[in-house]
Coordinates of C-alpha atoms in Angstrom, one line a residue:
Chain J
X1 CA 134.6 126.1 107.5
X2 CA 137.0 125.1 110.4
X3 CA 137.9 121.5 111.3
X4 CA 134.4 120.4 113.1
X5 CA 133.9 117.1 114.8
X6 CA 130.5 115.4 113.9
X7 CA 129.5 112.8 116.4
X8 CA 126.7 110.3 115.4
X9 CA 124.5 108.4 117.8
X10 CA 127.1 106.2 118.6
X11 CA 129.6 109.0 119.4
X12 CA 131.9 108.1 116.4
X13 CA 133.2 111.0 114.5
X14 CA 131.9 110.9 111.1
X15 CA 131.6 113.9 108.7
X16 CA 128.3 114.4 107.2
X17 CA 127.9 115.2 103.4
X18 CA 124.4 116.6 103.5
X19 CA 122.2 118.3 106.3
X20 CA 118.8 117.2 104.6
X21 CA 115.8 119.3 105.7
X22 CA 112.5 117.7 104.9
X23 CA 108.8 118.1 105.1
X24 CA 105.5 119.0 103.3
X25 CA 103.9 122.3 102.5
X26 CA 102.5 124.3 105.5
X27 CA 104.0 121.4 107.8
X28 CA 107.4 122.3 106.6
X29 CA 108.7 124.8 109.0
X30 CA 112.5 124.4 108.8
X31 CA 113.1 127.1 106.2
X32 CA 114.5 129.5 108.4
X33 CA 116.6 127.1 110.1
X34 CA 117.9 125.9 106.7
X35 CA 118.9 129.4 105.6
X36 CA 120.7 129.8 109.0
X37 CA 122.8 126.9 108.4
X38 CA 123.5 127.5 104.9
X39 CA 124.6 130.9 105.8
X40 CA 127.1 129.4 108.3
X41 CA 128.5 127.3 105.2
X42 CA 126.9 124.0 106.3
X43 CA 126.2 121.9 103.2
X44 CA 122.3 122.0 103.0
X45 CA 119.5 120.7 100.9
X46 CA 116.0 121.4 101.7
X47 CA 113.0 119.4 100.1
X48 CA 109.2 120.4 100.3
X49 CA 107.5 117.2 99.2
X50 CA 104.6 119.1 98.4
X51 CA 106.2 121.6 96.1
X52 CA 108.4 118.9 94.3
X53 CA 105.9 116.7 92.2
X54 CA 108.6 113.9 92.4
X55 CA 110.9 114.4 95.4
X56 CA 111.9 110.6 95.4
X57 CA 114.4 111.6 92.4
X58 CA 116.1 114.3 94.8
X59 CA 116.2 111.9 97.8
X60 CA 117.4 108.9 95.5
X61 CA 120.6 110.8 94.6
X62 CA 121.5 110.9 98.6
X63 CA 121.5 107.3 99.1
X64 CA 124.9 106.6 99.4
X65 CA 126.1 110.0 101.4
X66 CA 126.3 110.5 105.1
X67 CA 123.2 112.5 105.8
X68 CA 122.1 114.4 108.9
X69 CA 118.2 114.3 108.7
X70 CA 116.0 117.1 109.8
X71 CA 112.3 116.9 109.5
X72 CA 109.1 118.3 110.7
X73 CA 106.8 115.9 108.9
X74 CA 104.6 113.3 110.4
X75 CA 106.4 110.2 110.7
X76 CA 104.0 107.7 108.9
X77 CA 103.0 109.7 106.2
X78 CA 103.6 107.7 103.3
X79 CA 102.1 108.0 99.6
X80 CA 99.0 105.7 100.8
X81 CA 98.7 107.5 104.0
X82 CA 98.8 110.8 103.0
X83 CA 96.6 110.5 100.0
X84 CA 93.7 109.3 102.1
X85 CA 93.5 112.8 103.6
X86 CA 95.2 115.0 100.6
X87 CA 94.8 113.4 97.4
X88 CA 97.6 114.4 95.2
X89 CA 99.6 113.1 92.3
X90 CA 103.2 113.8 93.9
X91 CA 105.7 111.2 94.6
X92 CA 107.5 111.0 97.8
X93 CA 109.1 109.1 100.5
X94 CA 107.7 109.0 104.2
X95 CA 110.0 110.0 107.0
X96 CA 110.4 106.3 108.1
X97 CA 111.1 105.4 104.5
X98 CA 113.9 107.9 104.3
X99 CA 115.5 106.9 107.7
X100 CA 115.6 103.2 106.3
X101 CA 117.1 104.5 103.0
X102 CA 119.8 106.4 104.5
X103 CA 120.3 105.3 108.1
X104 CA 121.3 108.9 108.9
X105 CA 124.3 109.9 110.8
X106 CA 121.9 111.7 113.0
X107 CA 118.0 112.0 112.7
X108 CA 116.4 115.2 114.4
X109 CA 112.6 116.0 114.8
X110 CA 111.3 119.5 115.1
X111 CA 107.5 119.6 115.4
X112 CA 105.5 121.7 113.1
X113 CA 102.4 121.5 115.5
X114 CA 102.7 123.3 119.0
X115 CA 99.2 121.8 119.9
X116 CA 100.1 118.4 119.3
X117 CA 103.8 117.9 118.6
X118 CA 103.0 114.1 117.8
X119 CA 99.9 112.7 116.7
X120 CA 98.2 109.1 117.5
X121 CA 100.8 106.4 116.8
X122 CA 103.6 108.4 116.4
X123 CA 104.9 108.2 119.8
X124 CA 106.3 104.8 119.1
X125 CA 108.3 105.8 116.6
X126 CA 110.2 108.8 118.3
X127 CA 112.9 106.1 119.1
X128 CA 114.1 106.3 115.5
X129 CA 115.1 110.0 116.1
X130 CA 118.5 110.9 118.0
X131 CA 116.9 114.1 119.2
X132 CA 113.5 115.4 119.4
X133 CA 113.9 119.2 119.9
X134 CA 110.8 120.5 121.8
X135 CA 109.2 124.0 122.1
X136 CA 108.9 123.9 125.8
X137 CA 109.4 122.3 129.0
X138 CA 106.2 120.4 129.0
X139 CA 106.7 118.2 125.8
X140 CA 110.6 117.9 126.7
X141 CA 109.2 116.2 130.1
X142 CA 106.5 114.1 128.5
X143 CA 108.4 112.7 125.7
X144 CA 111.9 112.4 127.3
X145 CA 111.5 108.6 128.0
X146 CA 111.2 108.0 124.2
X147 CA 114.4 109.7 122.7
X148 CA 116.5 112.5 123.9
X149 CA 114.9 115.8 124.2
X150 CA 116.1 119.3 124.2
X151 CA 114.0 122.3 124.5
X152 CA 114.7 124.9 121.9
X153 CA 111.7 127.0 121.9
X154 CA 109.1 127.5 119.1
X155 CA 110.5 127.4 115.8
X156 CA 107.9 129.8 114.4
X157 CA 108.8 132.3 116.9
X158 CA 112.1 133.8 116.0
X159 CA 113.5 136.6 117.6
X160 CA 111.5 139.8 117.1
X161 CA 112.5 143.1 118.1
X162 CA 109.4 144.7 116.7
X163 CA 107.2 146.4 119.0
X164 CA 103.5 146.3 117.9
X165 CA 101.0 148.6 119.2
X166 CA 97.4 147.7 119.2
X167 CA 94.8 150.2 119.7
X168 CA 91.4 149.3 121.7
X169 CA 89.8 148.4 118.3
X170 CA 89.4 144.6 118.1
X171 CA 91.4 143.1 115.6
X172 CA 90.4 139.8 115.1
X173 CA 91.8 137.3 112.5
X174 CA 90.7 133.7 111.7
X175 CA 93.8 131.3 110.8
X176 CA 91.8 128.6 109.2
X177 CA 92.5 125.2 109.5
X178 CA 90.7 121.9 108.4
X179 CA 91.6 123.6 105.1
X180 CA 90.9 120.3 103.0
X181 CA 87.2 120.6 103.8
X182 CA 86.7 124.0 102.1
X183 CA 89.0 122.7 99.2
X184 CA 86.4 120.0 98.8
X185 CA 83.4 122.5 99.0
X186 CA 84.7 124.9 96.8
X187 CA 85.7 128.6 97.1
X188 CA 82.2 129.8 96.8
X189 CA 80.4 127.6 99.4
X190 CA 83.4 128.0 101.7
X191 CA 82.8 131.8 101.5
X192 CA 79.3 131.3 102.2
X193 CA 80.0 129.2 105.3
X194 CA 82.5 131.7 106.6
X195 CA 80.7 134.9 105.9
X196 CA 78.9 135.1 109.1
X197 CA 82.4 135.6 111.0
X198 CA 84.0 137.3 108.2
X199 CA 81.2 140.2 107.7
X200 CA 82.1 141.2 111.4
X201 CA 85.3 142.7 110.2
X202 CA 87.5 139.5 110.9
X203 CA 90.3 138.8 108.4
X204 CA 91.6 135.5 107.2
X205 CA 94.4 133.4 106.5
X206 CA 94.4 130.1 104.7
X207 CA 97.4 127.5 105.4
X208 CA 100.0 127.0 103.0
X209 CA 98.5 124.0 100.9
X210 CA 97.2 123.1 97.5
X211 CA 95.0 125.6 96.0
X212 CA 95.5 128.2 98.9
X213 CA 96.6 131.0 96.8
X214 CA 93.5 130.7 94.4
X215 CA 91.3 130.6 97.6
X216 CA 93.1 133.7 99.0
X217 CA 92.6 135.5 95.6
X218 CA 88.9 134.7 95.5
X219 CA 88.3 135.8 99.2
X220 CA 90.3 139.0 98.6
X221 CA 88.1 139.7 95.3
X222 CA 84.9 139.5 97.6
X223 CA 86.3 142.1 99.9
X224 CA 87.5 140.0 102.6
X225 CA 90.9 141.2 104.1
X226 CA 93.0 138.1 103.1
X227 CA 96.7 137.5 104.4
X228 CA 98.9 135.8 102.1
X229 CA 99.2 131.9 102.9
X230 CA 103.2 132.8 103.1
X231 CA 102.6 134.9 105.9
X232 CA 104.3 133.8 109.1
X233 CA 101.3 132.9 111.7
X234 CA 103.2 134.3 114.8
X235 CA 103.7 137.6 113.3
X236 CA 99.7 137.7 112.2
X237 CA 99.0 136.6 116.1
X238 CA 100.9 139.5 117.3
X239 CA 99.2 142.1 115.0
X240 CA 95.7 141.0 116.5
X241 CA 94.0 140.9 119.7
X242 CA 91.6 137.9 119.0
X243 CA 92.4 134.8 117.1
X244 CA 90.0 132.5 115.8
X245 CA 90.9 129.0 115.3
X246 CA 89.2 125.5 114.5
X247 CA 89.9 121.9 115.2
X248 CA 93.1 120.9 116.9
X249 CA 95.4 123.6 115.0
X250 CA 98.7 124.5 115.9
X251 CA 97.3 128.1 116.2
X252 CA 95.5 127.1 119.4
X253 CA 98.7 126.6 121.3
X254 CA 100.5 129.4 119.8
X255 CA 97.9 132.1 120.1
X256 CA 97.0 131.1 123.5
X257 CA 100.9 130.9 124.8
X258 CA 101.4 134.4 123.2
X259 CA 98.7 135.6 125.6
X260 CA 96.1 136.2 123.0
X261 CA 92.1 135.7 123.3
X262 CA 91.7 132.4 121.3
X263 CA 88.5 131.2 120.3
X264 CA 87.8 128.0 118.9
X265 CA 85.1 127.4 116.2
X266 CA 83.6 124.1 116.6
X267 CA 81.2 123.6 113.6
X268 CA 82.6 121.1 111.1
X269 CA 85.8 120.8 113.1
X270 CA 87.5 117.6 113.7
X271 CA 88.9 116.8 117.4
X272 CA 88.7 112.9 117.2
X273 CA 89.3 111.9 120.9
X274 CA 91.5 115.0 121.6
X275 CA 89.0 117.5 122.8
X276 CA 89.7 117.0 126.4
X277 CA 93.3 117.1 125.6
X278 CA 93.1 120.4 124.4
X279 CA 90.8 122.1 127.0
X280 CA 93.5 120.4 129.6
X281 CA 96.3 121.9 127.7
X282 CA 94.7 125.3 127.1
X283 CA 92.4 125.7 129.9
X284 CA 91.0 129.3 128.9
X285 CA 90.6 128.4 125.3
X286 CA 87.2 129.9 124.1
X287 CA 84.7 127.7 122.4
X288 CA 81.9 128.6 120.0
X289 CA 79.7 125.9 118.7
X290 CA 78.5 127.3 115.7
X291 CA 79.8 129.8 113.2
X292 CA 76.6 131.8 113.3
X293 CA 76.9 131.9 117.1
X294 CA 80.0 134.0 116.8
X295 CA 79.6 137.6 118.2
X296 CA 82.9 139.7 118.1
X297 CA 81.4 142.5 120.1
X298 CA 80.9 140.3 122.8
X299 CA 84.2 138.6 122.9
X300 CA 86.5 139.9 125.8
X301 CA 90.1 140.9 125.3
X302 CA 92.0 138.8 127.7
X303 CA 95.4 139.7 129.1
X304 CA 97.6 136.8 129.6
X305 CA 101.6 136.5 129.9
X306 CA 103.5 135.1 127.2
X307 CA 104.5 131.7 127.9
X308 CA 105.9 131.0 124.4
X309 CA 109.6 130.8 124.2
X310 CA 111.5 132.2 121.2
X311 CA 113.5 129.7 119.0
X312 CA 117.1 129.4 120.0
X313 CA 118.9 129.1 116.7
X314 CA 122.5 128.7 117.9
X315 CA 121.6 125.9 120.2
X316 CA 119.4 124.2 117.5
X317 CA 122.3 124.5 115.0
X318 CA 124.8 123.0 117.5
X319 CA 122.5 120.1 118.4
X320 CA 122.1 119.4 114.7
X321 CA 125.7 119.7 113.6
X322 CA 127.3 118.3 116.7
X323 CA 125.0 116.3 118.7
X324 CA 125.7 118.3 121.8
X325 CA 124.7 121.6 123.3
Chain Q
X1 CA 32.0 18.4 114.8
X2 CA 32.9 21.5 113.9
X3 CA 32.4 22.8 117.4
X4 CA 34.7 20.2 118.8
X5 CA 37.4 21.3 115.9
X6 CA 37.0 24.9 117.0
X7 CA 37.5 24.1 120.6
X8 CA 40.7 22.0 120.0
X9 CA 42.2 24.8 117.6
X10 CA 41.5 27.4 120.5
X11 CA 43.3 25.0 123.2
X12 CA 46.1 24.5 120.8
X13 CA 46.9 28.1 120.0
X14 CA 46.3 28.9 123.8
X15 CA 48.9 26.5 124.6
X16 CA 51.6 27.7 122.2
X17 CA 50.9 31.4 122.2
X18 CA 50.4 31.9 126.1
X19 CA 54.0 30.9 127.0
X20 CA 55.4 32.8 124.1
X21 CA 53.1 35.8 125.0
X22 CA 54.2 35.7 128.7
X23 CA 57.8 35.5 127.7
X24 CA 57.4 38.6 125.5
X25 CA 55.4 40.6 127.9
X26 CA 58.2 39.8 130.5
X27 CA 60.8 40.9 128.4
X28 CA 59.0 44.0 127.4
X29 CA 58.7 44.8 131.1
X30 CA 62.3 44.0 131.6
X31 CA 63.4 46.4 128.5
X32 CA 61.2 48.9 129.9
X33 CA 62.8 49.0 133.3
X34 CA 66.3 49.1 131.7
X35 CA 65.2 52.0 129.4
X36 CA 64.0 53.4 132.6
X37 CA 67.0 52.7 134.6
X38 CA 69.3 54.1 131.6
X39 CA 67.0 57.4 131.5
X40 CA 67.7 57.9 135.4
X41 CA 71.4 57.1 134.8
X42 CA 71.6 59.7 131.9
X43 CA 70.0 62.3 134.1
X44 CA 72.2 61.8 137.0
X45 CA 75.3 61.6 134.6
X46 CA 74.1 65.0 133.3
X47 CA 73.6 66.4 136.9
X48 CA 77.2 65.1 137.8
X49 CA 78.6 67.1 134.7
X50 CA 76.7 70.3 135.6
X51 CA 78.1 69.8 139.2
X52 CA 81.7 69.4 137.6
X53 CA 81.2 72.6 135.6
X54 CA 80.0 74.4 138.7
X55 CA 82.9 72.9 140.7
X56 CA 85.3 74.0 137.9
X57 CA 83.8 77.6 138.0
X58 CA 84.1 77.8 141.5
X59 CA 87.7 76.5 141.6
X60 CA 88.5 79.2 138.8
X61 CA 87.0 81.7 140.9
X62 CA 89.2 80.8 143.9
X63 CA 92.1 80.8 141.8
X64 CA 91.1 84.4 140.6
X65 CA 90.7 85.5 143.8
X66 CA 94.0 84.0 145.0
X67 CA 95.7 85.9 142.1
X68 CA 93.9 89.2 142.7
X69 CA 94.8 89.0 146.4
X70 CA 98.5 88.1 145.3
X71 CA 98.5 91.1 143.1
X72 CA 99.3 89.1 140.0
X73 CA 95.9 89.8 138.3
X74 CA 94.1 93.0 138.2
X75 CA 91.7 93.4 135.6
X76 CA 91.4 96.8 134.4
X77 CA 90.2 96.1 130.9
X78 CA 87.1 97.5 129.3
X79 CA 86.4 94.2 128.1
X80 CA 84.8 92.8 130.8
X81 CA 83.2 89.8 129.2
X82 CA 83.5 86.5 131.0
X83 CA 85.4 85.3 128.0
X84 CA 87.9 88.1 127.9
X85 CA 88.7 87.3 131.6
X86 CA 88.8 83.8 131.4
X87 CA 91.3 84.0 128.3
X88 CA 93.6 86.2 130.4
X89 CA 93.4 84.0 133.5
X90 CA 94.1 81.2 131.2
X91 CA 97.0 83.2 129.9
X92 CA 98.7 83.9 133.2
X93 CA 98.2 80.3 134.4
X94 CA 100.0 79.1 131.4
X95 CA 102.9 81.7 131.9
X96 CA 103.0 80.6 135.7
X97 CA 103.4 77.0 134.8
X98 CA 106.5 77.8 132.6
X99 CA 106.8 74.7 130.4
X100 CA 110.4 74.2 129.4
X101 CA 111.4 74.0 125.7
X102 CA 113.8 71.7 123.8
X103 CA 117.3 72.8 123.3
X104 CA 117.0 72.0 119.9
X105 CA 113.9 74.2 119.5
X106 CA 115.8 76.9 121.2
X107 CA 118.9 76.4 118.8
X108 CA 116.4 76.5 115.6
X109 CA 114.6 79.6 116.7
X110 CA 117.6 81.9 115.9
X111 CA 119.1 79.8 113.1
X112 CA 116.2 78.9 111.1
X113 CA 113.3 80.8 112.3
X114 CA 114.3 84.4 113.1
X115 CA 117.6 84.3 111.3
X116 CA 118.3 87.8 112.4
X117 CA 121.9 89.2 113.0
X118 CA 122.6 89.6 116.7
X119 CA 125.9 91.2 116.6
X120 CA 126.2 94.5 118.5
X121 CA 122.3 94.4 119.0
X122 CA 120.5 95.2 122.5
X123 CA 117.8 92.8 123.2
X124 CA 115.2 92.0 125.3
X125 CA 113.4 88.4 126.0
X126 CA 110.1 88.4 127.6
X127 CA 109.3 85.5 130.4
X128 CA 110.1 82.1 131.0
X129 CA 112.8 81.6 128.3
X130 CA 115.4 78.9 128.8
X131 CA 118.9 80.4 129.7
X132 CA 120.0 79.0 126.3
X133 CA 118.4 81.9 124.5
X134 CA 120.6 84.3 126.2
X135 CA 123.9 82.0 125.7
X136 CA 123.2 81.6 122.0
X137 CA 122.3 85.7 121.8
X138 CA 125.7 86.3 123.6
X139 CA 127.5 83.7 121.4
X140 CA 126.2 85.5 118.4
X141 CA 127.5 88.9 119.6
X142 CA 124.6 90.6 121.2
X143 CA 126.0 93.8 123.2
X144 CA 123.2 93.4 125.9
X145 CA 120.3 91.2 127.1
X146 CA 117.4 92.1 129.3
X147 CA 115.1 89.5 130.5
X148 CA 111.5 90.5 131.6
X149 CA 110.2 87.7 134.2
X150 CA 106.6 87.8 134.8
X151 CA 106.6 84.7 137.4
X152 CA 106.8 86.3 140.8
X153 CA 106.6 83.1 142.5
X154 CA 109.7 81.5 141.1
X155 CA 112.3 81.8 144.0
X156 CA 115.1 80.7 141.2
X157 CA 118.4 81.7 141.7
X158 CA 119.1 81.4 137.9
X159 CA 117.2 84.5 137.8
X160 CA 119.7 87.1 138.7
X161 CA 121.7 89.6 136.9
X162 CA 124.2 87.8 135.1
X163 CA 127.2 90.1 134.7
X164 CA 129.1 87.3 132.3
X165 CA 126.1 87.3 129.7
X166 CA 125.9 91.0 130.2
X167 CA 122.5 90.3 131.1
X168 CA 119.8 92.0 133.3
X169 CA 116.4 90.6 134.8
X170 CA 113.4 92.6 135.6
X171 CA 110.6 91.2 137.6
X172 CA 107.0 92.3 137.2
X173 CA 103.5 91.1 137.6
X174 CA 102.1 90.0 134.5
X175 CA 99.2 93.0 134.6
X176 CA 102.0 95.5 135.9
X177 CA 103.8 95.3 132.5
X178 CA 102.7 98.7 131.6
X179 CA 103.8 100.4 134.9
X180 CA 107.5 99.7 134.4
X181 CA 109.7 101.5 132.2
X182 CA 112.2 99.4 130.1
X183 CA 115.4 100.2 128.4
X184 CA 115.4 101.0 124.4
X185 CA 116.5 98.0 122.5
X186 CA 117.1 96.9 119.1
X187 CA 115.2 93.9 119.4
X188 CA 112.5 92.0 121.2
X189 CA 111.9 88.2 121.4
X190 CA 108.8 86.4 122.6
X191 CA 109.1 82.9 121.9
X192 CA 106.8 81.5 124.3
X193 CA 103.2 81.1 123.3
X194 CA 101.6 81.6 126.5
X195 CA 103.5 84.9 127.0
X196 CA 102.6 86.1 123.2
X197 CA 99.1 85.1 124.0
X198 CA 98.9 87.4 127.2
X199 CA 101.2 90.3 125.6
X200 CA 99.4 90.6 122.2
X201 CA 96.0 91.0 123.8
X202 CA 97.3 94.3 125.5
X203 CA 99.3 95.6 122.4
X204 CA 102.6 94.4 123.9
X205 CA 101.8 96.9 126.9
X206 CA 104.3 99.8 126.1
X207 CA 107.2 97.5 124.8
X208 CA 106.5 98.7 121.3
X209 CA 107.9 102.0 122.2
X210 CA 111.1 100.6 123.6
X211 CA 112.2 98.6 120.1
X212 CA 114.0 100.5 117.7
X213 CA 114.5 97.8 115.1
X214 CA 112.3 94.4 115.2
X215 CA 110.0 92.4 117.5
X216 CA 109.6 88.5 116.8
X217 CA 106.6 86.8 118.3
X218 CA 105.3 83.3 117.9
X219 CA 101.4 82.4 118.3
X220 CA 99.3 79.5 117.4
X221 CA 97.1 80.6 114.4
X222 CA 94.0 79.5 112.5
X223 CA 95.5 78.8 109.2
X224 CA 92.6 79.6 107.0
X225 CA 92.5 83.4 108.8
X226 CA 96.1 84.1 106.7
X227 CA 93.9 84.0 103.6
X228 CA 91.2 86.3 104.8
X229 CA 90.8 89.9 106.2
X230 CA 88.2 89.3 108.7
X231 CA 89.0 89.8 112.2
X232 CA 86.0 88.3 113.6
X233 CA 86.6 85.6 116.5
X234 CA 90.1 87.2 117.4
X235 CA 91.1 84.1 119.4
X236 CA 89.6 80.9 120.8
X237 CA 90.6 78.9 123.7
X238 CA 91.4 75.2 122.9
X239 CA 91.7 73.8 126.3
X240 CA 92.4 70.2 125.1
X241 CA 95.4 71.6 123.5
X242 CA 96.1 73.9 126.1
X243 CA 96.5 77.0 123.6
X244 CA 95.0 80.1 122.6
X245 CA 94.6 80.2 118.8
X246 CA 94.4 83.5 117.0
X247 CA 93.0 85.1 114.0
X248 CA 95.9 86.3 111.9
X249 CA 94.5 89.5 111.1
X250 CA 93.8 90.3 115.0
X251 CA 97.5 89.7 115.5
X252 CA 98.5 91.9 112.7
X253 CA 96.2 94.5 114.0
X254 CA 97.7 94.3 117.6
X255 CA 101.1 94.9 116.4
X256 CA 100.6 97.7 114.3
X257 CA 98.7 99.3 117.3
X258 CA 102.0 98.6 119.5
X259 CA 104.0 100.6 117.4
X260 CA 105.2 98.6 114.4
X261 CA 105.1 100.0 111.0
X262 CA 105.6 96.6 109.1
X263 CA 104.2 93.1 110.0
X264 CA 105.4 89.7 108.2
X265 CA 105.1 86.1 109.0
X266 CA 108.5 84.7 108.6
X267 CA 107.8 81.1 109.7
X268 CA 104.9 78.9 109.8
X269 CA 104.8 75.3 110.9
X270 CA 101.6 72.9 111.1
X271 CA 99.6 70.1 109.4
X272 CA 99.3 70.6 105.5
X273 CA 102.2 73.3 105.6
X274 CA 104.8 72.2 103.3
X275 CA 106.7 75.6 103.0
X276 CA 107.3 77.3 106.2
X277 CA 107.4 80.7 104.3
X278 CA 104.2 80.2 102.5
X279 CA 102.4 83.1 104.2
X280 CA 103.6 86.1 102.0
X281 CA 101.0 88.7 103.5
X282 CA 102.8 92.1 104.5
X283 CA 100.8 94.6 106.3
X284 CA 101.5 98.3 106.9
X285 CA 100.4 100.7 109.6
X286 CA 97.5 103.0 108.3
X287 CA 96.1 106.1 109.7
X288 CA 92.6 105.4 108.5
X289 CA 92.0 101.4 109.3
X290 CA 94.6 100.6 111.8
X291 CA 96.5 98.6 109.0
X292 CA 96.4 98.2 105.3
X293 CA 97.6 94.9 103.3
X294 CA 100.5 95.8 100.7
X295 CA 100.8 92.3 99.8
X296 CA 98.3 89.6 100.1
X297 CA 98.1 85.6 99.9
X298 CA 96.9 83.9 96.8
X299 CA 95.6 80.4 97.8
X300 CA 94.9 78.4 94.8
X301 CA 93.1 75.4 96.7
X302 CA 91.1 76.9 99.5
X303 CA 90.1 73.4 100.6
X304 CA 93.8 72.7 101.6
X305 CA 92.8 74.5 105.1
X306 CA 89.6 74.4 107.0
X307 CA 88.4 75.7 110.2
X308 CA 90.3 73.1 112.2
X309 CA 93.8 73.6 110.9
X310 CA 96.2 75.4 113.0
X311 CA 99.8 76.5 112.6
X312 CA 102.4 77.9 114.9
X313 CA 103.8 81.2 113.2
X314 CA 106.6 83.3 114.0
X315 CA 105.9 87.1 113.1
X316 CA 108.5 89.9 112.6
X317 CA 107.5 93.3 113.4
X318 CA 109.3 95.9 111.8
X319 CA 109.7 99.6 113.2
X320 CA 110.7 100.9 109.6
X321 CA 109.2 99.6 106.3
X322 CA 111.4 97.2 104.2
X323 CA 112.3 98.9 101.2
X324 CA 112.1 96.8 98.0

């Protein structure tokens, strides 16, 4: 590696010893970035706090090192906050705890959710980051007063030269969210609940989360077309005309801004006080109140231009490693 | 003979008892008159009190109208209860009064109460602070100082940008705090209770998002509330002492909502308090219930503090959790 200067937030040049990529399960979206930087010989370490039962041990070893910290995780999710929503036995640090522990040379946030890059209460903590690398001009502008923002495109939308030809048959897929609800009810009850939609020839993909592989296998055994939880959601959106979502999932915005017909099924979905935000952000998003109300034959195929920007890998790496464009 | 004896007894009794009876009846009549007069007097006093209260209410309405017309106060709160509005107006009056502090208390604020390292830090002080705060901060190596002043009626030549102290002043009407943008700073100080009382009710407006490290805020608190988790009666107006007195749990909730992860009390002063750091309660921001208590207080003798006990407490709100 040639001599490279690494300015920190105070513009002093400090050479990092580790680039730490950190996140949780399906909310960890930095793997391709990690691979790209590793290929360019940057000293990279990737930690998925949901895969590692005790990621604290890995993190603790970095305590005295000079670290550039990149994360896609929710800032406030410490063990207690996380377990309130997703019961688990893992031991891990929250993003804020890591920042406190290392005082990183540079901290970068890349969101995993395109619909809500930041959730309630997180905005006030954005000033802990040196950069917020945003997917589009809207979020660059909105959050620009809290910390430095730079538009780099959507991290899951890598440049893809594949041309996908879709015929006139309606290919529909449900990219399911609020998965914890299904985890709690069990596979059999979950299938029974989703059957009215799936029986119309709709495929399904579960998010990459605890127990997802088992769920996928069960549904597959029942004759449902199931995609692997590891499949890139953008690829699946590109391969279907109609995308079904629920709740406040990132898929809503991904599908919508890729110009696809997007339907949000409201039954058992959680919106908090963000329903109005969702309709304001995505005005032509279709809503269906109940699962049994969904009728694929009556859903129009809408044609809209693609507003989603592909991920600029070079610009992102430049910002992470050098703090400048 | 017997008849003559009876007549003599009757005359003797009449001669002795009649004056006594007359004196007694006169006195009784006089007492009744006095009682009636007293009753009338009490009625008059009560009427005067009612008129005084009505006059006070009218005076407050006039003052409120003046404030609204001047642009200082513009109620946009959903909590439109009379009590809420009254407390906000009370805060604004207290802020405008701008009571001075002793130099020793200012000195002690940094050296004994907050004990925070200021070298290289950027700082915001909010409203009506003595210039000594900025002087001490500068002396201790603060990199930059911003003062937010909420007293629009002060035509004070002191309140100008002071380049020698690397100090900048921002003027704002109290209820317009949320409409201005402020610089990103390391530390926020709110040492004046009147100002803190106003800010805490509004979750510090958007100041929480401008603070990168810590905020220090000083308030009067019902001491018993540090030993409970109840948020009922969030605050009460103590007019005799010219103070708003808060529930500790309400303060913590508001600071977490303002955008701080961890809240601790670092100094308590008041009757019955021997150890200024006795309050060990630590709370962390929670997604589910505003906040969670991660370390609680254990009071051995709850009779030590009753509903009347009050303490002046300084809280530190940390952006990041203090790792143990």
